[in-house]
């Protein structure tokens, strides 16, 4: 059974740092691209960061670029999000999500989607 | 970046109703469109990927359609457990994988 379990959230003051972790099990973690998505109170889902299998490529939302760093340790089946210079607007539930893709033969292309999500960890940035 | 706009933002319906939610992309995204359902305090759940393919285990009353920049999610006959927030997501090209703002489906 695929499982993703986030941890590391909590209450932090503005300007502070926090490191989120996501423990993966039930699948070959190293084969998959992984993502972080957040859900702020009263708002829609916001994609935050992506890391490819093999750790060769990372992408970030403009709202976190330069402050957050996504990483992974395939030996530990773990995904991380280092969050620095935290702001009030970073308050949200943070989810890790496994990315897989559907191969469409007509266009010979892969269509990515998030098939498994963790239960989320709450980050509250407040003084 | 590609912007995703859902309508309506909220919707009141009754058990047994047919409901349609629309999602429009700011540029053409072919069929790189996914739909998720989220209930309060729970993680999002994948319903449909590649615009119209039903995820394993999702009831057949859910369906998706569209290509290019206009997409729809349809629930053919609402059940009590369907009252939730629905979000579209584009996954065209490289990230960012932007989401729509969500549609809250209420009784």
CSV table of C-alpha atoms in Angstrom, one decimal:
chain,number,residue,atom,x,y,z
A,1,UNK,CA,0.0,0.0,0.0
A,2,UNK,CA,1.4,3.4,-1.0
A,3,UNK,CA,1.8,5.7,2.0
A,4,UNK,CA,3.1,9.2,2.3
A,5,UNK,CA,3.5,10.7,5.8
A,6,UNK,CA,4.4,14.3,6.4
A,7,UNK,CA,6.0,15.7,9.5
A,8,UNK,CA,7.8,18.7,10.8
A,9,UNK,CA,5.0,21.3,10.8
A,10,UNK,CA,4.3,23.6,13.7
A,11,UNK,CA,4.1,27.2,14.9
A,12,UNK,CA,7.0,29.4,13.8
A,13,UNK,CA,7.6,33.1,14.0
A,14,UNK,CA,8.0,35.2,10.8
A,15,UNK,CA,11.5,35.1,9.4
A,16,UNK,CA,12.0,31.6,10.9
A,17,UNK,CA,12.9,28.3,9.3
A,18,UNK,CA,11.3,24.9,9.3
A,19,UNK,CA,12.1,21.6,7.6
A,20,UNK,CA,9.2,19.4,6.5
A,21,UNK,CA,9.7,15.7,5.8
A,22,UNK,CA,7.6,13.2,3.9
A,23,UNK,CA,8.2,9.5,4.5
A,24,UNK,CA,7.3,7.3,1.6
A,25,UNK,CA,6.5,3.6,1.6
A,26,UNK,CA,4.8,0.9,-0.5
A,27,UNK,CA,6.5,1.9,-3.8
A,28,UNK,CA,9.9,2.4,-5.3
A,29,UNK,CA,10.4,6.0,-4.2
A,30,UNK,CA,13.5,6.7,-6.4
A,31,UNK,CA,11.5,6.0,-9.6
A,32,UNK,CA,9.0,8.9,-9.0
A,33,UNK,CA,9.0,12.7,-9.4
A,34,UNK,CA,7.6,14.2,-6.2
A,35,UNK,CA,5.9,17.5,-5.3
A,36,UNK,CA,4.9,19.7,-2.4
A,37,UNK,CA,1.4,21.4,-2.5
A,38,UNK,CA,0.0,23.6,0.1
A,39,UNK,CA,-3.5,24.7,1.1
A,40,UNK,CA,-3.8,28.0,3.0
A,41,UNK,CA,-7.0,28.7,5.0
A,42,UNK,CA,-9.8,29.9,2.8
A,43,UNK,CA,-7.8,29.6,-0.4
A,44,UNK,CA,-7.3,27.1,-3.2
A,45,UNK,CA,-4.6,24.5,-3.5
A,46,UNK,CA,-1.2,25.9,-4.5
A,47,UNK,CA,1.6,23.9,-6.1
A,48,UNK,CA,4.9,24.7,-4.3
A,49,UNK,CA,7.8,22.7,-5.6
A,50,UNK,CA,8.8,19.7,-7.8
A,51,UNK,CA,11.8,17.4,-7.7
A,52,UNK,CA,12.5,14.8,-10.4
A,53,UNK,CA,13.5,11.3,-9.9
A,54,UNK,CA,17.3,11.3,-9.7
A,55,UNK,CA,17.2,14.7,-8.2
A,56,UNK,CA,18.4,16.3,-11.4
A,57,UNK,CA,15.7,18.9,-11.7
A,58,UNK,CA,13.8,21.1,-9.3
A,59,UNK,CA,11.1,23.8,-9.9
A,60,UNK,CA,9.5,26.3,-7.5
A,61,UNK,CA,6.5,28.5,-7.4
A,62,UNK,CA,7.4,32.2,-7.7
A,63,UNK,CA,6.0,32.7,-4.2
A,64,UNK,CA,8.6,30.5,-2.6
A,65,UNK,CA,11.5,30.8,-5.0
A,66,UNK,CA,14.8,31.6,-3.2
A,67,UNK,CA,13.3,30.8,0.2
A,68,UNK,CA,12.3,27.1,0.0
A,69,UNK,CA,14.4,24.2,-1.1
A,70,UNK,CA,13.0,20.8,-2.1
A,71,UNK,CA,15.3,17.7,-1.7
A,72,UNK,CA,15.1,14.0,-1.4
A,73,UNK,CA,17.0,11.1,0.0
A,74,UNK,CA,16.2,8.0,-2.0
A,75,UNK,CA,18.1,5.8,0.5
A,76,UNK,CA,15.7,6.9,3.2
A,77,UNK,CA,12.7,7.0,1.0
A,78,UNK,CA,12.2,10.6,2.1
A,79,UNK,CA,11.2,13.9,0.6
A,80,UNK,CA,12.0,17.2,2.3
A,81,UNK,CA,11.1,20.9,2.1
A,82,UNK,CA,13.4,23.4,3.8
A,83,UNK,CA,11.5,26.6,4.4
A,84,UNK,CA,13.5,29.7,5.3
A,85,UNK,CA,12.4,33.4,5.8
A,86,UNK,CA,8.9,32.3,6.5
A,87,UNK,CA,6.1,34.8,6.1
A,88,UNK,CA,2.6,35.0,7.4
A,89,UNK,CA,1.3,34.0,4.0
A,90,UNK,CA,3.2,30.7,4.1
A,91,UNK,CA,0.7,29.5,6.7
A,92,UNK,CA,-1.0,26.4,5.3
A,93,UNK,CA,-1.3,22.7,5.4
A,94,UNK,CA,1.6,21.2,3.3
A,95,UNK,CA,1.1,18.0,1.4
A,96,UNK,CA,3.6,15.9,-0.4
A,97,UNK,CA,2.3,14.2,-3.5
A,98,UNK,CA,3.6,11.5,-5.8
A,99,UNK,CA,3.6,12.3,-9.5
A,100,UNK,CA,3.0,9.7,-12.1
A,101,UNK,CA,2.0,10.1,-15.7
A,102,UNK,CA,-0.3,8.7,-18.4
A,103,UNK,CA,1.3,7.9,-21.7
A,104,UNK,CA,-0.9,9.1,-24.5
A,105,UNK,CA,0.0,7.1,-27.6
A,106,UNK,CA,-1.7,9.5,-30.0
A,107,UNK,CA,0.5,12.4,-29.1
A,108,UNK,CA,3.3,10.2,-27.8
A,109,UNK,CA,3.4,12.3,-24.7
A,110,UNK,CA,3.3,11.9,-20.9
A,111,UNK,CA,0.5,13.6,-19.0
A,112,UNK,CA,1.5,14.1,-15.3
A,113,UNK,CA,-0.9,13.9,-12.4
A,114,UNK,CA,-0.7,13.4,-8.6
A,115,UNK,CA,-2.0,10.0,-7.7
A,116,UNK,CA,-1.1,9.8,-4.0
A,117,UNK,CA,-1.0,12.5,-1.3
A,118,UNK,CA,0.0,12.5,2.3
A,119,UNK,CA,-2.3,13.6,5.1
A,120,UNK,CA,-0.6,17.0,5.4
A,121,UNK,CA,1.3,18.9,8.0
A,122,UNK,CA,0.2,22.3,9.3
A,123,UNK,CA,2.6,25.2,9.3
A,124,UNK,CA,1.5,28.3,11.1
A,125,UNK,CA,3.6,31.4,10.7
A,126,UNK,CA,2.7,33.9,13.4
A,127,UNK,CA,4.3,36.1,16.0
B,1,UNK,CA,2.6,31.0,-16.0
B,2,UNK,CA,-0.7,29.3,-17.0
B,3,UNK,CA,-3.7,30.5,-15.0
B,4,UNK,CA,-6.6,28.2,-14.3
B,5,UNK,CA,-10.1,29.7,-13.7
B,6,UNK,CA,-12.9,27.5,-12.3
B,7,UNK,CA,-16.6,28.4,-12.3
B,8,UNK,CA,-18.6,28.6,-10.3
B,9,UNK,CA,-16.7,29.2,-7.1
B,10,UNK,CA,-19.5,27.7,-5.1
B,11,UNK,CA,-22.6,25.7,-6.0
B,12,UNK,CA,-25.6,24.6,-4.1
B,13,UNK,CA,-27.2,21.3,-5.2
B,14,UNK,CA,-29.3,18.4,-4.0
B,15,UNK,CA,-28.8,14.7,-3.9
B,16,UNK,CA,-29.6,13.2,-7.3
B,17,UNK,CA,-28.8,16.4,-9.2
B,18,UNK,CA,-26.5,16.5,-12.2
B,19,UNK,CA,-23.7,19.0,-11.7
B,20,UNK,CA,-21.2,20.5,-14.0
B,21,UNK,CA,-18.0,22.4,-13.0
B,22,UNK,CA,-15.9,24.2,-15.6
B,23,UNK,CA,-12.2,25.0,-15.8
B,24,UNK,CA,-10.6,27.3,-18.3
B,25,UNK,CA,-6.9,27.6,-18.9
B,26,UNK,CA,-5.3,30.9,-19.9
B,27,UNK,CA,-3.6,29.1,-22.9
B,28,UNK,CA,-4.1,25.8,-24.7
B,29,UNK,CA,-3.0,22.9,-22.6
B,30,UNK,CA,-4.2,20.0,-24.8
B,31,UNK,CA,-5.4,17.3,-22.3
B,32,UNK,CA,-3.0,18.1,-19.5
B,33,UNK,CA,-5.8,18.6,-17.0
B,34,UNK,CA,-6.6,16.8,-13.8
B,35,UNK,CA,-9.5,17.0,-11.3
B,36,UNK,CA,-9.2,16.5,-7.5
B,37,UNK,CA,-11.8,16.3,-4.7
B,38,UNK,CA,-11.1,17.5,-1.2
B,39,UNK,CA,-13.1,17.2,1.9
B,40,UNK,CA,-12.5,19.4,5.0
B,41,UNK,CA,-9.4,18.3,6.9
B,42,UNK,CA,-8.5,15.6,4.3
B,43,UNK,CA,-5.9,15.4,1.6
B,44,UNK,CA,-7.0,15.9,-2.0
B,45,UNK,CA,-8.1,12.8,-3.9
B,46,UNK,CA,-7.5,12.3,-7.6
B,47,UNK,CA,-10.7,11.8,-9.6
B,48,UNK,CA,-9.8,12.3,-13.2
B,49,UNK,CA,-6.5,12.6,-15.1
B,50,UNK,CA,-5.7,13.5,-18.7
B,51,UNK,CA,-8.9,15.4,-18.9
B,52,UNK,CA,-11.2,12.4,-19.1
B,53,UNK,CA,-9.7,9.2,-17.6
B,54,UNK,CA,-11.3,8.1,-14.4
B,55,UNK,CA,-8.9,7.1,-11.7
B,56,UNK,CA,-9.3,3.5,-10.4
B,57,UNK,CA,-11.9,3.2,-7.7
B,58,UNK,CA,-13.7,6.5,-8.5
B,59,UNK,CA,-17.4,6.0,-9.1
B,60,UNK,CA,-18.6,6.2,-12.7
B,61,UNK,CA,-21.0,9.0,-12.0
B,62,UNK,CA,-17.9,11.3,-12.2
B,63,UNK,CA,-16.7,12.2,-15.8
B,64,UNK,CA,-14.4,14.7,-17.4
B,65,UNK,CA,-14.3,16.2,-20.8
B,66,UNK,CA,-12.6,18.9,-22.8
B,67,UNK,CA,-9.3,19.6,-24.6
B,68,UNK,CA,-7.4,22.8,-25.4
B,69,UNK,CA,-8.4,25.4,-22.9
B,70,UNK,CA,-11.9,24.5,-21.8
B,71,UNK,CA,-12.8,21.5,-19.5
B,72,UNK,CA,-15.7,20.2,-17.5
B,73,UNK,CA,-16.2,17.9,-14.6
B,74,UNK,CA,-19.6,16.3,-14.4
B,75,UNK,CA,-21.3,14.4,-11.6
B,76,UNK,CA,-24.3,12.7,-13.1
B,77,UNK,CA,-26.3,12.0,-9.9
B,78,UNK,CA,-25.0,13.6,-6.7
B,79,UNK,CA,-24.6,11.4,-3.7
B,80,UNK,CA,-24.2,12.7,-0.1
B,81,UNK,CA,-20.5,11.9,0.0
B,82,UNK,CA,-19.9,14.1,-3.1
B,83,UNK,CA,-20.3,17.4,-1.2
B,84,UNK,CA,-16.7,18.6,-1.2
B,85,UNK,CA,-14.4,21.1,-3.0
B,86,UNK,CA,-13.3,20.3,-6.5
B,87,UNK,CA,-10.1,21.6,-8.0
B,88,UNK,CA,-8.7,21.4,-11.5
B,89,UNK,CA,-4.9,21.3,-12.1
B,90,UNK,CA,-2.9,21.8,-15.3
B,91,UNK,CA,0.3,19.8,-15.8
B,92,UNK,CA,1.2,21.1,-19.2
B,93,UNK,CA,4.9,21.2,-20.0
B,94,UNK,CA,7.3,21.9,-17.0
B,95,UNK,CA,6.0,23.0,-13.6
B,96,UNK,CA,4.5,25.2,-12.2
B,97,UNK,CA,1.5,22.9,-12.1
B,98,UNK,CA,-1.2,25.5,-11.3
B,99,UNK,CA,-4.5,24.7,-9.7
B,100,UNK,CA,-7.9,26.4,-10.1
B,101,UNK,CA,-9.3,28.3,-7.2
B,102,UNK,CA,-11.7,25.5,-6.3
B,103,UNK,CA,-15.4,24.9,-6.5
B,104,UNK,CA,-17.2,24.3,-3.2
B,105,UNK,CA,-20.2,22.0,-3.7
B,106,UNK,CA,-22.7,22.4,-1.0
B,107,UNK,CA,-26.2,21.1,-0.2
